[in-house]
CSV table of C-alpha atoms in Angstrom, one decimal:
chain,number,residue,atom,x,y,z
H,34,UNK,CA,-63.1,-124.3,-111.4
H,35,UNK,CA,-59.7,-122.5,-111.4
H,36,UNK,CA,-60.0,-121.7,-107.7
H,37,UNK,CA,-60.9,-125.4,-107.0
H,38,UNK,CA,-57.9,-126.5,-109.0
H,39,UNK,CA,-55.6,-124.2,-107.0
H,40,UNK,CA,-56.9,-125.7,-103.8
H,41,UNK,CA,-56.4,-129.3,-105.0
H,42,UNK,CA,-52.9,-128.5,-106.2
H,43,UNK,CA,-52.1,-126.9,-102.8
H,44,UNK,CA,-53.4,-129.9,-100.9
H,45,UNK,CA,-51.4,-132.3,-103.1
H,46,UNK,CA,-48.2,-130.2,-102.5
H,47,UNK,CA,-48.8,-130.0,-98.8
H,48,UNK,CA,-49.3,-133.8,-98.5
H,49,UNK,CA,-46.0,-134.4,-100.2
H,50,UNK,CA,-44.3,-131.7,-98.1
H,51,UNK,CA,-45.8,-133.4,-95.1
H,52,UNK,CA,-44.1,-136.7,-96.0
H,53,UNK,CA,-40.8,-134.9,-96.4
H,54,UNK,CA,-41.1,-133.0,-93.1
H,55,UNK,CA,-42.0,-136.3,-91.3
H,56,UNK,CA,-38.7,-137.7,-92.6
H,57,UNK,CA,-36.8,-134.5,-91.7
H,58,UNK,CA,-38.4,-134.5,-88.2
H,59,UNK,CA,-37.1,-138.0,-87.5
H,60,UNK,CA,-33.6,-137.1,-88.6
H,61,UNK,CA,-33.3,-133.8,-86.6
H,62,UNK,CA,-35.6,-135.0,-83.7
H,63,UNK,CA,-38.1,-132.2,-84.2
H,64,UNK,CA,-41.8,-133.0,-83.9
H,65,UNK,CA,-43.5,-133.0,-87.3
H,66,UNK,CA,-46.4,-130.9,-85.7
H,67,UNK,CA,-44.0,-128.1,-85.1
H,68,UNK,CA,-42.5,-128.3,-88.6
H,69,UNK,CA,-46.0,-128.2,-90.1
H,70,UNK,CA,-47.0,-125.1,-88.1
H,71,UNK,CA,-43.8,-123.4,-89.2
H,72,UNK,CA,-44.6,-124.4,-92.8
H,73,UNK,CA,-48.0,-122.8,-92.5
H,74,UNK,CA,-46.6,-119.6,-91.1
H,75,UNK,CA,-44.0,-119.5,-93.9
H,76,UNK,CA,-46.4,-120.1,-96.9
H,77,UNK,CA,-49.4,-118.4,-95.3
H,78,UNK,CA,-50.4,-114.8,-94.8
H,79,UNK,CA,-47.9,-114.1,-92.0
H,80,UNK,CA,-45.0,-114.3,-94.5
H,81,UNK,CA,-45.1,-115.4,-98.1
H,82,UNK,CA,-48.9,-115.7,-98.5
H,83,UNK,CA,-48.7,-118.4,-101.2
H,84,UNK,CA,-51.8,-120.3,-100.2
H,85,UNK,CA,-54.7,-119.9,-102.7
H,86,UNK,CA,-57.6,-117.7,-101.5
H,87,UNK,CA,-60.1,-120.6,-101.4
H,88,UNK,CA,-57.8,-122.7,-99.2
H,89,UNK,CA,-58.6,-120.9,-95.9
H,90,UNK,CA,-62.3,-121.4,-96.3
H,91,UNK,CA,-62.0,-125.2,-96.5
H,92,UNK,CA,-60.5,-125.2,-93.0
H,93,UNK,CA,-64.1,-124.9,-91.7
H,94,UNK,CA,-64.5,-128.5,-93.0
H,95,UNK,CA,-61.3,-130.4,-92.3
H,96,UNK,CA,-60.4,-128.7,-88.9
H,97,UNK,CA,-63.5,-130.0,-87.1
H,98,UNK,CA,-63.2,-133.3,-88.9
H,99,UNK,CA,-59.6,-133.8,-87.9
H,100,UNK,CA,-60.2,-132.8,-84.3
H,101,UNK,CA,-63.3,-135.0,-84.1
H,102,UNK,CA,-61.2,-138.0,-85.3
H,103,UNK,CA,-58.6,-137.4,-82.7
H,104,UNK,CA,-61.2,-136.9,-80.0
H,105,UNK,CA,-63.0,-140.1,-81.0
H,106,UNK,CA,-59.7,-142.1,-80.8
H,107,UNK,CA,-58.8,-140.5,-77.5
H,108,UNK,CA,-62.2,-141.3,-76.1
H,109,UNK,CA,-61.6,-144.9,-77.2
H,110,UNK,CA,-58.5,-145.0,-75.0
H,111,UNK,CA,-60.8,-144.8,-71.9
H,112,UNK,CA,-61.5,-148.5,-72.1
H,113,UNK,CA,-62.3,-150.6,-69.0
H,114,UNK,CA,-58.7,-151.9,-68.7
H,115,UNK,CA,-57.2,-148.4,-68.8
H,116,UNK,CA,-59.7,-146.9,-66.4
H,117,UNK,CA,-59.2,-149.7,-64.0
H,118,UNK,CA,-55.5,-149.4,-64.1
H,119,UNK,CA,-55.1,-145.6,-64.4
H,120,UNK,CA,-58.6,-144.1,-64.0
H,121,UNK,CA,-57.9,-142.6,-60.6
H,122,UNK,CA,-54.6,-141.1,-61.7
H,123,UNK,CA,-56.1,-139.6,-64.8
H,124,UNK,CA,-59.1,-138.0,-63.0
H,125,UNK,CA,-57.0,-136.5,-60.2
H,126,UNK,CA,-54.3,-135.1,-62.5
H,127,UNK,CA,-56.7,-133.7,-65.1
H,128,UNK,CA,-58.9,-132.0,-62.5
H,129,UNK,CA,-55.9,-130.6,-60.6
H,130,UNK,CA,-54.3,-129.4,-63.8
H,131,UNK,CA,-57.4,-127.5,-65.0
H,132,UNK,CA,-58.0,-125.9,-61.5
H,133,UNK,CA,-54.4,-124.8,-61.2
H,134,UNK,CA,-54.2,-123.5,-64.8
H,135,UNK,CA,-57.4,-121.4,-64.4
H,136,UNK,CA,-56.4,-120.0,-61.0
H,137,UNK,CA,-52.8,-119.2,-61.8
H,138,UNK,CA,-53.4,-117.6,-65.2
H,139,UNK,CA,-56.5,-115.6,-64.2
H,140,UNK,CA,-54.9,-114.3,-61.0
H,141,UNK,CA,-51.6,-113.5,-62.6
H,142,UNK,CA,-53.1,-111.6,-65.4
H,143,UNK,CA,-55.4,-109.7,-63.0
H,144,UNK,CA,-52.3,-108.8,-60.9
H,145,UNK,CA,-50.6,-107.2,-63.9
H,146,UNK,CA,-53.6,-105.0,-64.5
H,147,UNK,CA,-56.0,-106.8,-66.8
H,148,UNK,CA,-59.7,-106.3,-66.1
H,149,UNK,CA,-61.1,-109.1,-64.0
H,150,UNK,CA,-63.5,-110.3,-66.8
H,151,UNK,CA,-60.8,-110.7,-69.4
H,152,UNK,CA,-58.3,-112.2,-67.0
H,153,UNK,CA,-60.9,-114.9,-66.0
H,154,UNK,CA,-61.7,-115.6,-69.7
H,155,UNK,CA,-58.0,-116.1,-70.5
H,156,UNK,CA,-57.7,-118.3,-67.4
H,157,UNK,CA,-60.5,-120.4,-68.8
H,158,UNK,CA,-58.7,-120.7,-72.1
H,159,UNK,CA,-55.5,-121.9,-70.5
H,160,UNK,CA,-57.1,-125.1,-69.3
H,161,UNK,CA,-57.3,-126.4,-72.9
H,162,UNK,CA,-54.7,-129.0,-74.0
H,163,UNK,CA,-54.1,-130.1,-77.5
H,164,UNK,CA,-55.1,-133.8,-77.9
H,165,UNK,CA,-54.0,-133.8,-81.5
H,166,UNK,CA,-50.4,-132.7,-80.9
H,167,UNK,CA,-50.0,-134.8,-77.8
H,168,UNK,CA,-51.4,-137.9,-79.5
H,169,UNK,CA,-49.2,-137.3,-82.5
H,170,UNK,CA,-46.0,-136.9,-80.4
H,171,UNK,CA,-46.7,-140.0,-78.3
H,172,UNK,CA,-47.4,-142.0,-81.5
H,173,UNK,CA,-44.3,-140.7,-83.3
H,174,UNK,CA,-42.2,-141.6,-80.3
H,175,UNK,CA,-43.8,-145.1,-80.0
H,176,UNK,CA,-44.1,-144.5,-76.2
H,177,UNK,CA,-45.8,-147.1,-74.1
H,178,UNK,CA,-46.4,-147.6,-70.4
H,179,UNK,CA,-48.1,-145.7,-67.6
H,180,UNK,CA,-46.7,-142.3,-68.4
H,181,UNK,CA,-47.8,-142.3,-72.0
H,182,UNK,CA,-51.2,-143.8,-71.1
H,183,UNK,CA,-51.7,-141.1,-68.5
H,184,UNK,CA,-50.9,-138.3,-71.0
H,185,UNK,CA,-53.3,-139.7,-73.5
H,186,UNK,CA,-56.0,-140.3,-70.9
H,187,UNK,CA,-55.6,-136.7,-69.5
H,188,UNK,CA,-55.9,-135.0,-72.9
H,189,UNK,CA,-58.9,-137.2,-73.6
H,190,UNK,CA,-60.9,-135.6,-70.8
H,191,UNK,CA,-59.3,-132.4,-69.6
H,192,UNK,CA,-60.8,-130.5,-72.5
H,193,UNK,CA,-64.1,-131.5,-71.1
H,194,UNK,CA,-63.2,-130.0,-67.7
H,195,UNK,CA,-61.7,-127.0,-69.6
H,196,UNK,CA,-65.0,-126.4,-71.4
H,197,UNK,CA,-66.8,-126.6,-68.0
H,198,UNK,CA,-64.3,-124.2,-66.5
H,199,UNK,CA,-64.7,-121.8,-69.5
H,200,UNK,CA,-68.4,-121.9,-69.2
H,201,UNK,CA,-68.1,-120.8,-65.6
H,202,UNK,CA,-65.6,-118.2,-66.7
H,203,UNK,CA,-68.1,-116.8,-69.2
H,204,UNK,CA,-70.7,-116.6,-66.5
H,205,UNK,CA,-68.3,-114.8,-64.1
H,206,UNK,CA,-67.1,-112.5,-66.8
H,207,UNK,CA,-70.7,-111.7,-67.7
H,208,UNK,CA,-71.3,-110.6,-64.2
H,209,UNK,CA,-68.1,-108.5,-64.1
H,210,UNK,CA,-68.9,-106.9,-67.5
H,211,UNK,CA,-72.5,-106.3,-66.6
H,212,UNK,CA,-73.8,-108.9,-69.0
H,213,UNK,CA,-76.7,-111.3,-68.4
H,214,UNK,CA,-75.2,-114.0,-66.2
H,215,UNK,CA,-78.2,-116.3,-66.8
H,216,UNK,CA,-77.6,-116.2,-70.6
H,217,UNK,CA,-73.9,-117.0,-70.1
H,218,UNK,CA,-74.7,-120.0,-67.8
H,219,UNK,CA,-77.4,-121.4,-70.2
H,220,UNK,CA,-75.0,-121.1,-73.2
H,221,UNK,CA,-72.2,-123.0,-71.4
H,222,UNK,CA,-74.6,-125.7,-70.1
H,223,UNK,CA,-76.1,-126.1,-73.5
H,224,UNK,CA,-72.7,-126.5,-75.3
H,225,UNK,CA,-71.4,-129.0,-72.8
H,226,UNK,CA,-74.6,-130.8,-72.0
H,227,UNK,CA,-75.6,-131.0,-75.6
H,228,UNK,CA,-72.3,-132.4,-76.6
H,229,UNK,CA,-72.5,-135.2,-73.9
H,230,UNK,CA,-76.1,-136.0,-75.0
H,231,UNK,CA,-75.2,-136.1,-78.7
H,232,UNK,CA,-72.2,-138.3,-78.0
H,233,UNK,CA,-74.4,-140.7,-76.1
H,234,UNK,CA,-77.1,-140.6,-78.8
H,235,UNK,CA,-74.6,-141.6,-81.5
H,236,UNK,CA,-72.4,-143.8,-79.4
H,237,UNK,CA,-75.1,-146.0,-77.8
H,238,UNK,CA,-76.6,-147.4,-81.0
H,239,UNK,CA,-73.1,-147.5,-82.6
H,240,UNK,CA,-71.8,-149.7,-79.7
H,241,UNK,CA,-74.4,-152.3,-80.7
H,242,UNK,CA,-74.5,-151.9,-84.5
H,243,UNK,CA,-70.8,-151.5,-85.4
H,244,UNK,CA,-68.5,-154.5,-86.0
H,245,UNK,CA,-71.3,-156.6,-87.4
H,246,UNK,CA,-70.3,-156.5,-91.1
H,247,UNK,CA,-66.9,-158.0,-90.4
H,248,UNK,CA,-67.7,-159.8,-87.1
H,249,UNK,CA,-65.8,-158.2,-84.2
H,250,UNK,CA,-63.9,-155.8,-86.5
H,251,UNK,CA,-65.3,-152.2,-87.1
H,252,UNK,CA,-64.8,-151.1,-90.7
H,253,UNK,CA,-63.3,-147.8,-91.9
H,254,UNK,CA,-66.7,-146.8,-93.4
H,255,UNK,CA,-68.3,-147.3,-90.0
H,256,UNK,CA,-65.6,-145.3,-88.3
H,257,UNK,CA,-65.8,-142.4,-90.8
H,258,UNK,CA,-69.6,-142.4,-90.7
H,259,UNK,CA,-69.5,-141.9,-86.9
H,260,UNK,CA,-66.9,-139.2,-87.1
H,261,UNK,CA,-68.7,-137.2,-89.7
H,262,UNK,CA,-72.0,-137.6,-87.8
H,263,UNK,CA,-70.4,-136.3,-84.6
H,264,UNK,CA,-68.7,-133.4,-86.3
H,265,UNK,CA,-71.6,-132.4,-88.5
H,266,UNK,CA,-74.4,-132.6,-85.9
H,267,UNK,CA,-72.2,-130.9,-83.3
H,268,UNK,CA,-71.6,-127.9,-85.7
H,269,UNK,CA,-75.3,-127.8,-86.7
H,270,UNK,CA,-76.5,-127.6,-83.1
H,271,UNK,CA,-73.6,-125.5,-81.8
H,272,UNK,CA,-72.2,-128.1,-79.5
H,273,UNK,CA,-68.6,-129.0,-78.8
H,274,UNK,CA,-67.5,-131.4,-81.5
H,275,UNK,CA,-64.4,-132.3,-79.5
H,276,UNK,CA,-66.5,-133.3,-76.5
H,277,UNK,CA,-69.0,-135.1,-78.7
H,278,UNK,CA,-66.3,-137.2,-80.3
H,279,UNK,CA,-64.8,-138.1,-77.0
H,280,UNK,CA,-68.1,-139.2,-75.4
H,281,UNK,CA,-69.0,-141.2,-78.5
H,282,UNK,CA,-65.6,-143.0,-78.6
H,283,UNK,CA,-65.7,-143.7,-74.8
H,284,UNK,CA,-69.2,-145.1,-75.0
H,285,UNK,CA,-68.4,-147.5,-77.8
H,286,UNK,CA,-65.2,-148.8,-76.3
H,287,UNK,CA,-66.9,-149.4,-73.0
H,288,UNK,CA,-70.1,-151.0,-74.2
H,289,UNK,CA,-69.3,-152.8,-77.5
H,290,UNK,CA,-68.3,-156.1,-76.0
H,291,UNK,CA,-68.5,-157.9,-79.3
H,292,UNK,CA,-65.6,-155.8,-80.7
H,293,UNK,CA,-62.4,-157.8,-81.0
H,294,UNK,CA,-60.5,-154.8,-82.4
H,295,UNK,CA,-61.0,-151.0,-81.7
H,296,UNK,CA,-61.6,-148.3,-84.3
H,297,UNK,CA,-57.9,-148.0,-85.3
H,298,UNK,CA,-59.0,-147.9,-89.0
H,299,UNK,CA,-59.4,-144.1,-88.5
H,300,UNK,CA,-55.6,-143.9,-87.9
H,301,UNK,CA,-55.0,-144.8,-91.5
H,302,UNK,CA,-56.7,-141.6,-92.8
H,303,UNK,CA,-56.6,-139.1,-89.9
H,304,UNK,CA,-53.1,-137.8,-90.7
H,305,UNK,CA,-54.0,-136.0,-94.0
H,306,UNK,CA,-56.7,-134.1,-92.1
H,307,UNK,CA,-54.3,-133.4,-89.2
H,308,UNK,CA,-51.6,-132.2,-91.6
H,309,UNK,CA,-53.9,-129.6,-93.2
H,310,UNK,CA,-55.1,-128.5,-89.7
H,311,UNK,CA,-51.6,-127.8,-88.4
H,312,UNK,CA,-50.6,-126.0,-91.6
H,313,UNK,CA,-53.6,-123.7,-91.2
H,314,UNK,CA,-52.9,-123.1,-87.6
H,315,UNK,CA,-49.6,-121.6,-88.6
H,316,UNK,CA,-51.2,-119.7,-91.5
H,317,UNK,CA,-53.9,-118.2,-89.3
H,318,UNK,CA,-51.6,-115.9,-87.3
H,319,UNK,CA,-52.6,-112.2,-87.7
H,320,UNK,CA,-50.1,-109.6,-86.8
H,321,UNK,CA,-52.4,-106.6,-86.8
H,322,UNK,CA,-53.0,-105.9,-83.2
H,323,UNK,CA,-50.3,-108.1,-81.7
H,324,UNK,CA,-48.2,-105.1,-80.7
H,325,UNK,CA,-51.0,-103.8,-78.5
H,326,UNK,CA,-51.5,-107.1,-76.6
H,327,UNK,CA,-47.9,-108.3,-76.9
H,328,UNK,CA,-47.3,-108.0,-73.1
H,329,UNK,CA,-50.5,-110.0,-72.4
H,330,UNK,CA,-49.3,-112.8,-74.7
H,331,UNK,CA,-45.9,-113.0,-73.0
H,332,UNK,CA,-47.5,-112.9,-69.5
H,333,UNK,CA,-50.1,-115.5,-70.5
H,334,UNK,CA,-47.4,-117.8,-72.0
H,335,UNK,CA,-45.2,-117.9,-68.9
H,336,UNK,CA,-48.1,-118.1,-66.5
H,337,UNK,CA,-49.7,-121.0,-68.3
H,338,UNK,CA,-46.3,-122.8,-68.6
H,339,UNK,CA,-45.8,-122.4,-64.9
H,340,UNK,CA,-49.3,-123.5,-64.1
H,341,UNK,CA,-48.8,-126.6,-66.3
H,342,UNK,CA,-45.7,-127.6,-64.4
H,343,UNK,CA,-47.2,-126.8,-61.0
H,344,UNK,CA,-50.6,-128.5,-61.8
H,345,UNK,CA,-49.0,-131.6,-63.3
H,346,UNK,CA,-46.6,-132.0,-60.3
H,347,UNK,CA,-49.3,-131.4,-57.7
H,348,UNK,CA,-51.8,-133.7,-59.5
H,349,UNK,CA,-49.2,-136.4,-59.9
H,350,UNK,CA,-48.3,-136.3,-56.2
H,351,UNK,CA,-51.9,-136.4,-55.2
H,352,UNK,CA,-52.4,-139.4,-57.5
H,353,UNK,CA,-49.4,-141.1,-55.9
H,354,UNK,CA,-47.2,-141.1,-59.0
H,355,UNK,CA,-43.4,-141.4,-58.6
H,356,UNK,CA,-41.7,-138.0,-58.2
H,357,UNK,CA,-40.0,-138.2,-61.7
H,358,UNK,CA,-43.3,-138.8,-63.5
H,359,UNK,CA,-45.0,-136.1,-61.5
H,360,UNK,CA,-42.4,-133.5,-62.5
H,361,UNK,CA,-42.7,-134.5,-66.1
H,362,UNK,CA,-46.5,-134.7,-66.4
H,363,UNK,CA,-47.1,-130.9,-66.8
H,364,UNK,CA,-44.2,-130.7,-69.2
H,365,UNK,CA,-45.8,-133.3,-71.4
H,366,UNK,CA,-49.1,-131.4,-71.5
H,367,UNK,CA,-47.9,-128.0,-72.7
H,368,UNK,CA,-49.5,-127.9,-76.2
H,369,UNK,CA,-52.6,-125.7,-76.5
H,370,UNK,CA,-55.0,-126.4,-79.3
H,371,UNK,CA,-57.6,-125.0,-81.6
H,372,UNK,CA,-60.2,-125.6,-78.9
H,373,UNK,CA,-58.8,-122.6,-77.1
H,374,UNK,CA,-59.3,-120.5,-80.2
H,375,UNK,CA,-62.9,-121.8,-80.4
H,376,UNK,CA,-63.4,-120.8,-76.8
H,377,UNK,CA,-62.0,-117.3,-77.7
H,378,UNK,CA,-64.4,-117.0,-80.6
H,379,UNK,CA,-67.3,-117.8,-78.2
H,380,UNK,CA,-66.0,-115.2,-75.7
H,381,UNK,CA,-65.5,-112.6,-78.4
H,382,UNK,CA,-69.1,-113.0,-79.7
H,383,UNK,CA,-70.4,-112.7,-76.1
H,384,UNK,CA,-68.2,-109.7,-75.2
H,385,UNK,CA,-67.4,-107.8,-78.5
H,386,UNK,CA,-65.7,-104.9,-76.5
H,387,UNK,CA,-62.8,-107.2,-75.7
H,388,UNK,CA,-63.3,-109.7,-78.6
H,389,UNK,CA,-60.3,-108.6,-80.8
H,390,UNK,CA,-57.8,-108.6,-78.0
H,391,UNK,CA,-59.1,-112.0,-76.7
H,392,UNK,CA,-58.8,-113.6,-80.1
H,393,UNK,CA,-55.3,-112.1,-80.8
H,394,UNK,CA,-54.0,-113.5,-77.5
H,395,UNK,CA,-55.6,-116.9,-78.1
H,396,UNK,CA,-54.3,-117.3,-81.6
H,397,UNK,CA,-50.8,-116.0,-80.9
H,398,UNK,CA,-50.3,-118.1,-77.7
H,399,UNK,CA,-51.9,-121.2,-79.2
H,400,UNK,CA,-49.4,-121.0,-82.1
H,401,UNK,CA,-46.5,-120.4,-79.7
H,402,UNK,CA,-47.5,-123.4,-77.5
H,403,UNK,CA,-48.0,-125.5,-80.6
H,404,UNK,CA,-44.5,-124.6,-81.7
H,405,UNK,CA,-42.7,-125.4,-78.4
H,406,UNK,CA,-45.3,-127.7,-76.7
H,407,UNK,CA,-44.5,-130.8,-78.8
H,408,UNK,CA,-40.8,-130.3,-77.9
H,409,UNK,CA,-41.6,-130.4,-74.2
H,410,UNK,CA,-43.9,-133.4,-74.7
H,411,UNK,CA,-41.1,-135.2,-76.5
H,412,UNK,CA,-38.6,-134.2,-73.8
H,413,UNK,CA,-40.9,-135.5,-71.0
H,414,UNK,CA,-41.4,-138.9,-72.7
H,415,UNK,CA,-37.7,-139.3,-73.2
H,416,UNK,CA,-36.8,-138.3,-69.6
H,417,UNK,CA,-39.4,-140.6,-68.1
H,418,UNK,CA,-38.2,-143.4,-70.4
H,419,UNK,CA,-34.7,-143.1,-69.1
H,420,UNK,CA,-35.8,-143.5,-65.5
């Protein structure tokens, strides 16, 4: 009981601190995502270690829930109108961005001396973008128009391409590290294919059944029920909860013709989950073996940043965007999310001989990109807005 009370007190304090940081962020023009991660690092194990012992364990619940909410909402942005107006641009940019990220990061790390297997795995990690941070910065800025729509559309689907790329990376790394390539291929196909199938299995009946209690208006209970089903069943079967949520949201928004309003009810309650998720991202940094892989972290950071800029510009030009938007696209997609850490966990389980180093690089660079990435997204939105 005492431990539970400490966790509840900590959550209450963090919610109130989140309100304060939101206000501070608006005054000093710093994304609240960045401030929450810094708060987590300050009060968590990296520095003061004030969080109660039971708090970290609860992250296994609200992190998947928060990310599934975001994925569901982002999947819902892929509606017929958006796809008709921007679908070609989103597909071209997202595929180009993933291909360039994997190629540049993997080859760059191999050239500085990393084993081919680990370089390819880290290249696969680099394709992941943070839909939560990007979505939050766009919402906080109140950005509208083609550029903001493209950013949200790209982050809604490029994690799917990233998962496919990482699955291929696992297979290639398995061959390089003398593992069973067939097992690696089956695992990747199961995670991605299972997530797509589960998203369809939940989304298809939901497209018909939701919005009936209040005609044309999906309720909060319906939205929450779908989110928890997506997250819980994905975790149970070992599928990607992020991809499941995206597929479910996209299926509903494209097939539920009787809906007059989308599932924006989730937006009322997603922020408390997101707040706890970002605080725990900052608190999860472990400094134990960072000294040994510090040079890999630095190289990965700059290679991925360069790959984002190059991939965004190249994808934008191939999609026919104006040069100003092409140059800012990669800058707006810098954040890297917990899905990269999830990929690293899968890789570390498959290849325990490089597992600790892989996780250390993934956690450290994810936090680094979560700290600076929202600044770059905010900068990109403002610069395009001034054009």
